[in-house]
Amino acid sequence: MLSFNLHRLRYIIILMIGMTSVSYGQTNLLKGWETNTEKALIELSEFKKGGPPKDGIPSIDDPKFITSDDADSWLAF
């Protein structure tokens, strides 16, 4: 019984640490930046987080490889 309670306590502590770490990391996204937001052309409230949904970027199933010698003709170096 004592072993079960210790495992339960361990999981609760890990969960609490994880929850506080996530909330602490998201408190102020501009903290640490030295950006003058008064000069912004677009209101910061207009920005929305997001991006493509899960599996929204297709995989490269059949990539084409070429040698570096062949790439020299079209690389800009």
mmCIF file of C-alpha atoms in Angstrom:
data_model
loop_
_atom_site.group_PDB
_atom_site.id
_atom_site.type_symbol
_atom_site.label_atom_id
_atom_site.label_comp_id
_atom_site.label_asym_id
_atom_site.label_seq_id
_atom_site.Cartn_x
_atom_site.Cartn_y
_atom_site.Cartn_z
ATOM 1 C CA MET A 1 0.000 0.000 0.000
ATOM 2 C CA LEU A 2 2.830 2.379 0.843
ATOM 3 C CA SER A 3 4.515 1.664 -2.484
ATOM 4 C CA PHE A 4 1.315 2.540 -4.358
ATOM 5 C CA ASN A 5 1.031 5.861 -2.502
ATOM 6 C CA LEU A 6 4.667 6.721 -3.273
ATOM 7 C CA HIS A 7 4.081 6.062 -6.967
ATOM 8 C CA ARG A 8 0.948 8.184 -6.886
ATOM 9 C CA LEU A 9 2.820 10.997 -5.119
ATOM 10 C CA ARG A 10 5.643 10.797 -7.676
ATOM 11 C CA TYR A 11 3.195 11.134 -10.572
ATOM 12 C CA ILE A 12 1.410 14.047 -8.921
ATOM 13 C CA ILE A 13 4.705 15.890 -8.396
ATOM 14 C CA ILE A 14 5.790 15.277 -11.999
ATOM 15 C CA LEU A 15 2.408 16.489 -13.244
ATOM 16 C CA MET A 16 2.579 19.635 -11.115
ATOM 17 C CA ILE A 17 6.107 20.453 -12.303
ATOM 18 C CA GLY A 18 5.060 19.961 -15.912
ATOM 19 C CA MET A 19 1.993 22.154 -15.544
ATOM 20 C CA THR A 20 3.902 24.993 -13.907
ATOM 21 C CA SER A 21 6.680 24.788 -16.511
ATOM 22 C CA VAL A 22 4.212 25.121 -19.380
ATOM 23 C CA SER A 23 2.311 27.991 -17.805
ATOM 24 C CA TYR A 24 5.518 29.774 -16.808
ATOM 25 C CA GLY A 25 6.898 29.553 -20.329
ATOM 26 C CA GLN A 26 3.807 31.160 -21.882
ATOM 27 C CA THR A 27 3.324 34.094 -19.519
ATOM 28 C CA ASN A 28 4.704 36.890 -21.679
ATOM 29 C CA LEU A 29 5.781 36.233 -25.235
ATOM 30 C CA LEU A 30 7.482 39.636 -25.588
ATOM 31 C CA LYS A 31 9.554 39.274 -22.422
ATOM 32 C CA GLY A 32 13.241 39.376 -23.278
ATOM 33 C CA TRP A 33 12.718 41.089 -26.611
ATOM 34 C CA GLU A 34 13.941 44.639 -27.057
ATOM 35 C CA THR A 35 11.441 45.409 -29.787
ATOM 36 C CA ASN A 36 9.709 48.776 -29.816
ATOM 37 C CA THR A 37 6.130 47.614 -30.359
ATOM 38 C CA GLU A 38 4.921 51.229 -30.549
ATOM 39 C CA LYS A 39 6.292 51.465 -34.104
ATOM 40 C CA ALA A 40 4.453 48.381 -35.328
ATOM 41 C CA LEU A 41 2.600 48.778 -38.614
ATOM 42 C CA ILE A 42 0.297 45.897 -37.690
ATOM 43 C CA GLU A 43 -1.344 45.596 -34.293
ATOM 44 C CA LEU A 44 0.147 42.676 -32.382
ATOM 45 C CA SER A 45 -3.369 41.543 -31.461
ATOM 46 C CA GLU A 46 -3.986 40.763 -35.151
ATOM 47 C CA PHE A 47 -1.391 37.993 -35.136
ATOM 48 C CA LYS A 48 -2.793 34.546 -34.535
ATOM 49 C CA LYS A 49 -0.830 31.491 -33.613
ATOM 50 C CA GLY A 50 -1.239 28.469 -35.741
ATOM 51 C CA GLY A 51 0.017 26.945 -38.913
ATOM 52 C CA PRO A 52 -0.801 23.965 -41.024
ATOM 53 C CA PRO A 53 -2.922 21.311 -39.327
ATOM 54 C CA LYS A 54 -1.579 17.893 -38.470
ATOM 55 C CA ASP A 55 -0.340 16.252 -41.673
ATOM 56 C CA GLY A 56 -0.929 19.559 -43.471
ATOM 57 C CA ILE A 57 2.547 19.496 -44.999
ATOM 58 C CA PRO A 58 2.843 16.590 -47.428
ATOM 59 C CA SER A 59 5.733 14.200 -47.044
ATOM 60 C CA ILE A 60 8.441 13.803 -49.652
ATOM 61 C CA ASP A 61 7.834 10.200 -50.626
ATOM 62 C CA ASP A 62 10.106 9.915 -53.645
ATOM 63 C CA PRO A 63 12.949 12.441 -53.352
ATOM 64 C CA LYS A 64 15.226 13.000 -56.321
ATOM 65 C CA PHE A 65 18.955 13.119 -55.557
ATOM 66 C CA ILE A 66 21.711 14.513 -57.748
ATOM 67 C CA THR A 67 25.465 14.738 -57.349
ATOM 68 C CA SER A 68 27.159 17.931 -56.238
ATOM 69 C CA ASP A 69 28.819 18.193 -59.653
ATOM 70 C CA ASP A 70 25.408 18.228 -61.339
ATOM 71 C CA ALA A 71 24.151 20.810 -58.847
ATOM 72 C CA ASP A 72 27.038 23.188 -59.593
ATOM 73 C CA SER A 73 25.344 24.243 -62.804
ATOM 74 C CA TRP A 74 22.325 25.725 -61.033
ATOM 75 C CA LEU A 75 23.679 26.650 -57.580
ATOM 76 C CA ALA A 76 24.424 30.353 -57.154
ATOM 77 C CA PHE A 77 27.794 29.935 -55.426
#
